[in-house]
């Protein structure tokens, strides 16, 4: 790999942890971190085929000459996040960057959404990232070093869309989690920022290929196309780079092809 | 101290209120509601015949109204308008800087003519500045404080092809926030009304009614707004009922701006 002319995006020597690396955006962020020079630990959210997908990402990271390893982290449980995060930090010898990439989509009418479903959507999308912030900050403080946290959410957290109430509320909660947490942990040298995804090409759960209205929704983006996973990674690198973003915290950056700006 | 009865606080009894662009459209709708709440009105617009028609409607319902033909893109005429209100009613309590409009050019952005851009900025942004500047000066001289209400547009909050108008209206929103900050010490509040797709008048025939109904299906509430539906909001923002509200942007758009991630019929279905 050629050495970039600018050192602003250089993550050489940094230790990153990407949680939810089995998701396309998680995998893309892990690859981008590795390309920028970081060693990247990966955590799958479930101990099933997610681990297989995560190991594939691990091999890609290793092929770039970086250290990598795969873990399983049950982000539904704060205690599991705490224990697993501590173990990972111990094994990789420190921690500089944490990216959180859970995504559990549900779309059904309010009146048919059960208590359990609401709770699960909040747990998977919001509580998970709350726990990740809590314990990433704990590790950074314990190591007495600055740290970067990148959370991921959806533009659905900024706008209303029928049938997505629970998911939209969770995504909106993450947006304000970024703002509040950033202010709270800033004195410790920890920066927290968010990436809000628009209509991405892997999101067949919300953009069903056979749904004509969903295909029309894609045309609501200024760029008139779905986003790709590789278009998420560079922003995560930017937000995780000590030299590029020393003075940016508590902000949400959409990767949505201009969707939120469309009238 | 409870602030008194809610219905008393929305009373505009005797308040002297200027409405620019008051001859037709949303200005006419606001004028009717303000008059009904007890305000004494000074309506301004370029076209005297429209002013006369609206004034007559209001008088026929027992309202107090005077008119002043003015081009609000000319600050001299705007100053004269405010002076006319003070002369007529002895004071000015509220300025509705509502006049505005489209125009501009259909040229590509890179060919967009200077004069078209300047015209749209003058009609929508300069006029609002001139109106609020003149009103605030009179309010500060009176020592009574007052209220400034501007009208922007939902297009200002999102990107749009006809860019000059949204750009000017974005300026109106920003101006309103700054006025709220600058003038609060003089007991002058400033708020902005942001209409979405609101019709400017009653449909003239069945065909127009049908066209509007069709366009309405693109809105969450399944209809366009009516020209008179800004009235209650105008009364609220002009009145003591909004005494602690300043610098705010009030969207009235049938839910349009709450959505926007896809067409109105896009309802994802994804169950586990």
Coordinates of C-alpha atoms in Angstrom, one line a residue:
Chain A
X1 CA 0.0 0.0 0.0
X2 CA 1.3 3.4 -0.9
X3 CA 1.9 5.8 2.0
X4 CA -0.7 8.6 1.8
X5 CA 0.6 12.1 1.2
X6 CA -1.5 13.4 4.1
X7 CA -0.9 12.1 7.6
X8 CA -4.2 13.4 8.8
X9 CA -5.9 10.1 8.2
X10 CA -3.0 7.9 9.4
X11 CA -4.1 5.4 12.1
X12 CA -0.8 3.5 12.2
X13 CA -0.2 2.0 15.6
X14 CA -3.8 2.5 16.8
X15 CA -5.8 -0.2 18.2
X16 CA -9.4 -0.2 17.1
X17 CA -12.4 -2.3 18.1
X18 CA -15.3 -2.7 15.7
X19 CA -18.5 -4.1 17.3
X20 CA -21.0 -5.5 14.9
X21 CA -18.4 -6.3 12.2
X22 CA -20.7 -8.9 10.6
X23 CA -22.8 -6.0 9.3
X24 CA -21.8 -4.5 6.0
X25 CA -21.1 -1.1 7.5
X26 CA -19.2 -2.6 10.4
X27 CA -17.1 -4.7 8.0
X28 CA -16.4 -1.6 5.9
X29 CA -15.3 0.4 8.9
X30 CA -13.0 -2.4 10.0
X31 CA -11.4 -2.6 6.5
X32 CA -11.0 1.2 6.3
X33 CA -9.4 1.3 9.8
X34 CA -7.0 -1.4 8.6
X35 CA -6.2 0.4 5.4
X36 CA -5.4 3.5 7.4
X37 CA -2.9 1.5 9.4
X38 CA -4.8 0.4 12.6
X39 CA -4.9 -3.0 14.1
X40 CA -8.5 -4.0 14.3
X41 CA -10.2 -6.3 16.8
X42 CA -13.7 -7.4 15.7
X43 CA -16.7 -8.3 17.7
X44 CA -19.7 -10.2 16.3
X45 CA -23.0 -9.6 18.1
X46 CA -24.1 -13.2 18.1
X47 CA -22.4 -16.5 18.2
X48 CA -23.8 -17.9 15.0
X49 CA -23.1 -17.2 11.3
X50 CA -22.2 -13.7 12.3
X51 CA -18.9 -15.1 13.6
X52 CA -18.3 -16.7 10.2
X53 CA -18.8 -13.3 8.4
X54 CA -16.7 -11.6 11.0
X55 CA -13.8 -14.0 10.6
X56 CA -13.9 -13.3 6.8
X57 CA -13.4 -9.6 7.7
X58 CA -10.6 -10.6 10.0
X59 CA -8.8 -12.4 7.2
X60 CA -9.1 -9.3 5.0
X61 CA -7.6 -7.1 7.8
X62 CA -4.8 -9.6 8.3
X63 CA -4.1 -9.7 4.6
X64 CA -3.3 -6.0 4.8
X65 CA -0.6 -6.8 7.4
X66 CA -2.6 -5.7 10.4
X67 CA -3.3 -7.6 13.6
X68 CA -6.9 -8.8 14.0
X69 CA -9.0 -11.1 16.1
X70 CA -12.6 -12.1 16.4
X71 CA -14.7 -12.0 19.5
X72 CA -18.4 -12.4 20.4
X73 CA -20.0 -9.6 22.4
X74 CA -23.6 -9.8 23.5
X75 CA -24.5 -6.1 23.4
X76 CA -27.9 -6.6 24.8
X77 CA -26.3 -7.1 28.2
X78 CA -24.3 -4.3 29.7
X79 CA -22.3 -6.7 31.9
X80 CA -21.3 -8.7 28.8
X81 CA -20.1 -5.6 27.1
X82 CA -18.1 -4.6 30.2
X83 CA -16.4 -8.0 30.6
X84 CA -15.8 -8.7 26.9
X85 CA -14.4 -5.2 26.3
X86 CA -12.0 -5.6 29.3
X87 CA -10.9 -8.9 27.9
X88 CA -10.3 -7.5 24.4
X89 CA -8.3 -4.6 25.7
X90 CA -6.2 -7.0 27.8
X91 CA -5.5 -9.3 24.8
X92 CA -4.8 -6.6 22.2
X93 CA -2.8 -4.5 24.7
X94 CA -4.7 -1.2 24.7
X95 CA -7.5 0.6 23.0
X96 CA -7.7 3.9 20.9
X97 CA -10.9 3.6 18.8
X98 CA -14.3 1.9 19.2
X99 CA -16.9 1.8 16.5
X100 CA -20.4 0.5 17.2
X101 CA -22.4 -1.0 14.3
X102 CA -25.5 -2.8 15.5
X103 CA -28.5 -2.7 13.3
X104 CA -31.8 -4.5 14.0
X105 CA -34.6 -3.3 11.7
X106 CA -38.3 -3.8 12.4
X107 CA -41.1 -2.3 10.3
X108 CA -44.7 -2.9 11.3
X109 CA -47.7 -0.8 12.3
X110 CA -47.7 0.6 15.9
X111 CA -50.9 -1.2 16.9
X112 CA -49.4 -4.6 16.0
X113 CA -46.0 -4.0 17.6
X114 CA -45.6 -6.0 20.8
X115 CA -44.0 -4.9 24.1
X116 CA -41.3 -7.4 23.4
X117 CA -40.6 -6.1 20.0
X118 CA -40.3 -2.5 21.1
X119 CA -38.0 -3.5 23.9
X120 CA -35.8 -5.6 21.6
X121 CA -35.5 -2.8 19.0
X122 CA -34.5 -0.4 21.7
X123 CA -32.0 -2.9 23.2
X124 CA -30.4 -3.9 20.0
X125 CA -30.1 -0.4 18.5
X126 CA -29.9 2.0 21.4
X127 CA -29.1 0.2 24.7
X128 CA -26.3 -1.6 23.0
X129 CA -24.6 1.6 22.0
X130 CA -25.2 3.1 25.4
X131 CA -23.4 0.1 27.0
X132 CA -20.6 0.4 24.4
X133 CA -20.1 4.1 25.2
X134 CA -20.2 3.4 28.9
X135 CA -17.5 0.7 28.8
X136 CA -15.3 2.2 26.1
X137 CA -15.1 5.4 28.1
X138 CA -14.3 3.3 31.2
X139 CA -11.5 1.6 29.4
X140 CA -10.1 4.9 28.0
X141 CA -10.2 6.4 31.4
X142 CA -8.6 3.4 33.0
X143 CA -5.8 3.5 30.4
X144 CA -5.5 7.2 31.0
X145 CA -5.5 8.0 27.3
X146 CA -7.7 9.9 24.9
X147 CA -10.2 7.8 22.8
X148 CA -12.5 7.9 19.9
X149 CA -16.0 6.5 19.8
X150 CA -18.0 6.3 16.6
X151 CA -21.6 5.3 16.9
X152 CA -23.8 4.4 13.8
X153 CA -27.4 5.2 13.4
X154 CA -30.0 5.9 10.7
X155 CA -31.5 8.9 9.0
X156 CA -34.8 7.3 10.1
X157 CA -33.9 8.8 13.5
X158 CA -34.3 12.3 11.9
X159 CA -37.5 11.9 10.0
X160 CA -40.8 10.1 10.2
X161 CA -41.5 7.0 8.1
X162 CA -44.6 4.9 8.5
X163 CA -44.2 1.5 10.3
X164 CA -40.8 2.4 11.6
X165 CA -41.8 4.0 14.9
X166 CA -39.8 1.8 17.2
X167 CA -36.7 1.7 15.0
X168 CA -36.9 5.5 14.4
X169 CA -37.2 6.2 18.1
X170 CA -34.1 4.0 18.8
X171 CA -32.2 5.7 16.0
X172 CA -33.1 9.1 17.3
X173 CA -32.1 8.0 20.8
X174 CA -28.6 7.2 19.4
X175 CA -28.4 10.6 17.9
X176 CA -29.0 12.3 21.3
X177 CA -26.8 9.7 23.0
X178 CA -23.9 11.0 20.8
X179 CA -24.6 14.6 21.8
X180 CA -25.0 14.0 25.5
X181 CA -22.2 11.5 25.9
X182 CA -19.8 13.7 23.9
X183 CA -20.4 16.6 26.3
X184 CA -20.1 14.3 29.4
X185 CA -16.8 12.6 28.5
X186 CA -15.1 15.4 26.6
X187 CA -13.1 16.5 29.7
X188 CA -11.5 13.1 29.7
X189 CA -10.2 13.6 26.2
X190 CA -12.8 11.2 24.7
X191 CA -14.6 12.2 21.6
X192 CA -18.0 10.7 20.5
X193 CA -19.4 11.2 17.0
X194 CA -22.1 9.5 15.0
X195 CA -22.6 8.3 11.4
X196 CA -26.2 8.3 10.2
X197 CA -26.8 5.9 7.3
X198 CA -29.3 6.6 4.5
X199 CA -30.6 4.2 1.9
X200 CA -27.7 1.7 1.6
X201 CA -27.5 -1.1 -1.0
X202 CA -27.6 -3.9 1.6
X203 CA -30.7 -2.7 3.3
X204 CA -33.2 -5.1 1.6
X205 CA -35.0 -5.3 4.9
X206 CA -36.4 -1.8 4.4
X207 CA -35.9 -1.4 0.6
X208 CA -37.4 -4.6 -0.7
X209 CA -36.5 -5.1 -4.4
X210 CA -40.1 -5.9 -5.2
X211 CA -41.5 -2.8 -3.5
X212 CA -42.0 -0.1 -6.1
X213 CA -42.4 2.6 -3.5
X214 CA -39.0 1.6 -1.9
X215 CA -37.3 2.0 -5.3
X216 CA -38.9 5.4 -5.6
X217 CA -37.6 6.3 -2.1
X218 CA -34.1 5.8 -3.4
X219 CA -34.8 8.6 -5.9
X220 CA -35.3 10.9 -2.9
X221 CA -31.5 11.0 -2.5
X222 CA -29.8 13.8 -4.2
X223 CA -27.3 11.4 -5.7
X224 CA -30.2 9.1 -7.0
X225 CA -28.7 5.9 -5.9
X226 CA -28.2 3.7 -2.8
X227 CA -25.0 4.1 -0.8
X228 CA -22.3 1.4 -0.7
X229 CA -20.5 0.1 2.4
X230 CA -17.1 1.3 1.2
X231 CA -18.6 4.8 1.3
X232 CA -19.0 4.6 5.1
X233 CA -15.4 3.6 6.0
X234 CA -13.5 6.9 5.1
X235 CA -15.8 9.0 7.4
X236 CA -15.2 6.6 10.3
X237 CA -11.4 6.9 9.7
X238 CA -11.7 10.7 9.7
X239 CA -13.8 10.7 12.9
X240 CA -11.3 8.3 14.5
X241 CA -8.1 10.1 13.5
X242 CA -6.3 12.1 16.2
X243 CA -4.8 14.5 13.7
X244 CA -7.9 15.0 11.5
X245 CA -10.6 15.6 14.1
X246 CA -9.2 17.0 17.3
X247 CA -11.9 19.6 17.7
X248 CA -15.0 17.7 16.5
X249 CA -17.3 15.9 19.0
X250 CA -21.0 15.4 19.6
X251 CA -21.8 15.6 15.9
X252 CA -23.9 13.4 13.6
X253 CA -22.6 13.0 10.0
X254 CA -25.1 11.5 7.5
X255 CA -23.8 9.2 4.7
X256 CA -27.0 9.5 2.8
X257 CA -26.3 10.9 -0.7
X258 CA -28.2 14.0 0.3
X259 CA -31.4 12.3 1.4
X260 CA -32.0 14.5 4.4
X261 CA -31.6 17.6 2.4
X262 CA -34.2 16.6 -0.2
X263 CA -37.5 18.5 -0.1
Chain B
X1 CA -49.4 34.6 39.2
X2 CA -50.9 32.4 36.6
X3 CA -50.8 34.8 33.7
X4 CA -54.6 34.9 33.6
X5 CA -57.2 33.2 31.5
X6 CA -55.9 31.6 28.4
X7 CA -58.7 33.1 26.2
X8 CA -57.8 36.6 27.6
X9 CA -54.2 36.1 26.6
X10 CA -55.0 35.4 23.0
X11 CA -57.1 38.6 22.8
X12 CA -55.6 41.2 20.5
X13 CA -58.0 43.9 21.6
X14 CA -56.9 47.2 20.2
X15 CA -53.5 46.1 19.2
X16 CA -52.2 48.0 16.1
X17 CA -50.9 45.4 13.6
X18 CA -49.3 45.8 10.2
X19 CA -49.6 43.0 7.8
X20 CA -47.5 43.3 4.6
X21 CA -48.7 41.2 1.7
X22 CA -52.1 41.7 3.4
X23 CA -54.1 42.0 0.2
X24 CA -54.3 38.3 -0.7
X25 CA -53.1 34.8 0.1
X26 CA -51.7 34.0 3.5
X27 CA -51.6 37.6 4.5
X28 CA -55.3 38.0 3.8
X29 CA -55.9 34.8 5.9
X30 CA -53.9 36.1 8.8
X31 CA -55.5 39.6 8.6
X32 CA -59.0 38.0 8.9
X33 CA -58.0 36.1 12.0
X34 CA -56.1 39.0 13.6
X35 CA -59.2 41.2 13.1
X36 CA -61.5 38.6 14.6
X37 CA -59.2 38.6 17.7
X38 CA -59.7 42.3 18.1
X39 CA -56.7 43.8 16.3
X40 CA -56.7 47.1 14.4
X41 CA -55.0 46.5 11.1
X42 CA -52.9 48.4 8.7
X43 CA -52.7 46.2 5.5
X44 CA -50.0 46.8 3.0
X45 CA -49.4 45.5 -0.5
X46 CA -48.5 46.9 -3.9
X47 CA -52.0 46.5 -5.4
X48 CA -54.5 48.9 -3.9
X49 CA -57.5 47.1 -5.4
X50 CA -56.6 43.8 -3.6
X51 CA -56.1 45.8 -0.4
X52 CA -59.5 47.4 -0.8
X53 CA -61.2 44.1 -1.4
X54 CA -59.7 42.5 1.7
X55 CA -60.3 45.6 3.8
X56 CA -63.9 45.6 2.7
X57 CA -64.3 41.9 3.7
X58 CA -62.9 42.7 7.2
X59 CA -65.0 45.9 7.6
X60 CA -68.1 44.0 6.7
X61 CA -67.4 41.8 9.7
X62 CA -67.0 44.8 12.0
X63 CA -63.2 44.9 11.9
X64 CA -61.0 48.1 12.1
X65 CA -58.7 48.3 9.1
X66 CA -56.8 50.8 7.1
X67 CA -54.6 50.2 4.0
X68 CA -51.4 51.5 2.6
X69 CA -50.2 50.8 -0.9
X70 CA -46.4 50.2 -0.7
X71 CA -43.7 48.3 -2.4
X72 CA -41.9 46.7 0.6
X73 CA -38.7 46.3 -1.4
X74 CA -38.3 50.0 -1.0
X75 CA -37.3 51.0 2.5
X76 CA -38.6 54.5 2.2
X77 CA -42.0 53.2 1.5
X78 CA -41.8 50.7 4.3
X79 CA -40.8 53.5 6.7
X80 CA -43.8 55.4 5.5
X81 CA -46.0 52.4 6.1
X82 CA -45.0 52.1 9.7
X83 CA -45.4 55.9 10.1
X84 CA -48.9 55.5 8.6
X85 CA -49.8 52.8 11.2
X86 CA -48.6 55.0 14.0
X87 CA -50.5 58.0 12.6
X88 CA -53.7 56.0 12.2
X89 CA -53.6 54.1 15.5
X90 CA -51.1 56.1 17.6
X91 CA -48.8 53.1 17.9
X92 CA -47.6 49.8 16.3
X93 CA -47.7 46.6 18.4
X94 CA -47.0 43.9 15.9
X95 CA -45.4 43.7 12.4
X96 CA -46.3 40.7 10.2
X97 CA -43.5 40.9 7.6
X98 CA -45.4 38.5 5.4
X99 CA -44.9 39.9 1.9
X100 CA -42.9 37.7 -0.5
X101 CA -43.2 35.7 -3.6
X102 CA -41.5 33.7 -6.3
X103 CA -40.2 35.1 -9.5
X104 CA -36.6 34.7 -10.4
X105 CA -35.5 32.8 -13.4
X106 CA -35.6 29.2 -14.8
X107 CA -32.0 29.5 -15.9
X108 CA -29.5 26.9 -15.0
X109 CA -27.6 27.7 -11.8
X110 CA -24.4 28.6 -13.6
X111 CA -26.3 31.0 -15.9
X112 CA -28.6 32.4 -13.3
X113 CA -28.8 36.2 -13.9
X114 CA -27.8 38.7 -11.2
X115 CA -31.0 40.7 -11.5
X116 CA -33.2 37.6 -11.1
X117 CA -31.4 36.6 -7.9
X118 CA -31.4 40.2 -6.6
X119 CA -35.2 40.5 -7.3
X120 CA -36.0 37.3 -5.3
X121 CA -33.8 38.4 -2.4
X122 CA -35.3 41.9 -2.4
X123 CA -38.9 40.6 -2.5
X124 CA -38.4 38.1 0.3
X125 CA -35.4 39.0 2.5
X126 CA -34.8 42.7 2.1
X127 CA -38.5 43.4 2.5
X128 CA -38.6 41.4 5.7
X129 CA -35.5 43.3 7.0
X130 CA -37.0 46.7 6.1
X131 CA -40.3 45.9 7.6
X132 CA -38.9 44.6 10.9
X133 CA -36.3 47.4 11.1
X134 CA -38.9 50.1 10.7
X135 CA -41.3 48.4 13.2
X136 CA -38.7 47.8 15.8
X137 CA -37.5 51.4 15.6
X138 CA -41.1 52.6 16.3
X139 CA -41.5 50.0 19.1
X140 CA -38.3 51.0 20.8
X141 CA -39.3 54.7 20.5
X142 CA -42.7 53.9 22.0
X143 CA -41.0 52.0 24.8
X144 CA -43.7 49.4 24.7
X145 CA -41.9 46.5 23.1
X146 CA -43.8 44.5 20.5
X147 CA -43.8 41.5 18.3
X148 CA -42.3 40.8 14.9
X149 CA -43.6 37.8 12.9
X150 CA -41.9 36.8 9.6
X151 CA -43.0 34.3 7.0
X152 CA -40.5 31.9 5.5
X153 CA -41.2 28.6 3.7
X154 CA -40.7 24.9 4.1
X155 CA -38.5 25.0 1.0
X156 CA -35.9 26.9 3.1
X157 CA -35.3 23.9 5.3
X158 CA -34.4 21.5 2.4
X159 CA -32.6 21.7 -0.9
X160 CA -34.7 22.7 -3.9
X161 CA -34.2 23.3 -7.6
X162 CA -35.6 26.8 -7.6
X163 CA -32.9 27.8 -5.2
X164 CA -33.2 31.6 -4.9
X165 CA -36.5 31.6 -3.1
X166 CA -35.5 29.0 -0.5
X167 CA -32.2 30.9 -0.1
X168 CA -34.0 34.1 0.6
X169 CA -36.5 32.3 3.0
X170 CA -33.5 30.7 4.8
X171 CA -32.3 34.2 5.3
X172 CA -35.6 35.1 6.8
X173 CA -35.4 32.3 9.4
X174 CA -31.9 33.3 10.3
X175 CA -32.8 37.0 10.5
X176 CA -35.7 36.1 12.8
X177 CA -33.4 34.3 15.2
X178 CA -31.0 37.2 15.2
X179 CA -33.7 39.7 15.8
X180 CA -35.0 37.7 18.7
X181 CA -31.5 37.8 20.3
X182 CA -30.8 41.5 19.5
X183 CA -34.2 42.9 20.4
X184 CA -35.2 40.8 23.5
X185 CA -33.8 43.5 25.8
X186 CA -36.4 45.9 24.3
X187 CA -39.2 43.5 25.0
X188 CA -39.6 42.7 21.3
X189 CA -40.2 39.1 20.4
X190 CA -39.5 37.7 16.9
X191 CA -40.9 34.5 15.5
X192 CA -41.1 32.9 12.1
X193 CA -44.0 31.1 10.4
X194 CA -43.0 28.4 8.0
X195 CA -45.8 27.3 5.7
X196 CA -45.6 24.1 3.7
X197 CA -47.9 23.6 0.8
X198 CA -50.7 26.0 1.6
X199 CA -53.1 27.2 -1.1
X200 CA -53.2 31.0 -1.6
X201 CA -57.0 31.2 -2.1
X202 CA -60.2 29.2 -2.5
X203 CA -60.2 27.1 -5.6
X204 CA -61.8 29.0 -8.5
X205 CA -63.5 25.9 -10.0
X206 CA -63.9 22.2 -9.7
X207 CA -60.9 21.5 -11.8
X208 CA -58.6 23.4 -9.5
X209 CA -60.3 21.8 -6.5
X210 CA -59.5 18.4 -8.0
X211 CA -55.9 19.4 -8.8
X212 CA -55.4 20.5 -5.2
X213 CA -56.9 17.3 -3.9
X214 CA -54.5 15.3 -6.0
X215 CA -51.5 17.3 -4.8
X216 CA -52.8 16.8 -1.3
X217 CA -52.3 13.0 -1.5
X218 CA -48.6 13.7 -1.3
X219 CA -49.0 15.1 2.2
X220 CA -49.2 13.0 5.3
X221 CA -52.5 14.6 6.2
X222 CA -53.8 13.9 2.7
X223 CA -54.6 17.5 1.8
X224 CA -53.0 20.9 1.2
X225 CA -53.3 23.6 3.7
X226 CA -55.9 26.3 3.2
X227 CA -55.0 30.0 3.0
X228 CA -56.9 30.8 6.2
X229 CA -55.3 28.0 8.3
X230 CA -52.3 30.3 9.3
X231 CA -54.8 32.6 11.0
X232 CA -54.9 31.0 14.5
X233 CA -51.1 30.7 14.5
X234 CA -50.8 34.4 13.6
X235 CA -53.1 35.3 16.5
X236 CA -51.1 33.1 18.9
X237 CA -47.8 34.6 17.9
X238 CA -49.1 38.1 18.0
X239 CA -50.7 37.7 21.4
X240 CA -49.6 37.5 25.1
X241 CA -50.3 33.8 24.9
X242 CA -46.8 33.4 23.4
X243 CA -45.1 35.9 25.8
X244 CA -42.1 33.6 26.5
X245 CA -41.7 32.4 22.9
X246 CA -39.1 34.1 20.7
X247 CA -36.6 33.2 18.0
X248 CA -38.7 30.2 17.1
X249 CA -39.7 28.7 13.8
X250 CA -43.3 27.4 13.6
X251 CA -43.8 24.9 10.8
X252 CA -47.4 24.5 9.6
X253 CA -47.2 21.9 6.8
X254 CA -49.6 19.0 7.4
X255 CA -46.6 16.9 8.5
X256 CA -44.7 17.3 5.2
X257 CA -41.4 18.1 6.8
X258 CA -41.7 15.4 9.4
X259 CA -41.3 12.9 6.6
X260 CA -39.4 13.1 3.4
X261 CA -37.4 9.8 3.4
X262 CA -39.5 8.5 0.5
X263 CA -42.8 8.9 -1.3
X264 CA -45.9 9.2 0.9
X265 CA -46.9 5.6 0.1
X266 CA -43.6 4.1 1.1
X267 CA -44.4 2.0 4.2
X268 CA -41.7 -0.6 4.8
X269 CA -42.8 -4.0 6.1
X270 CA -40.2 -6.0 7.9
X271 CA -41.3 -8.4 10.6
X272 CA -39.3 -11.0 12.4

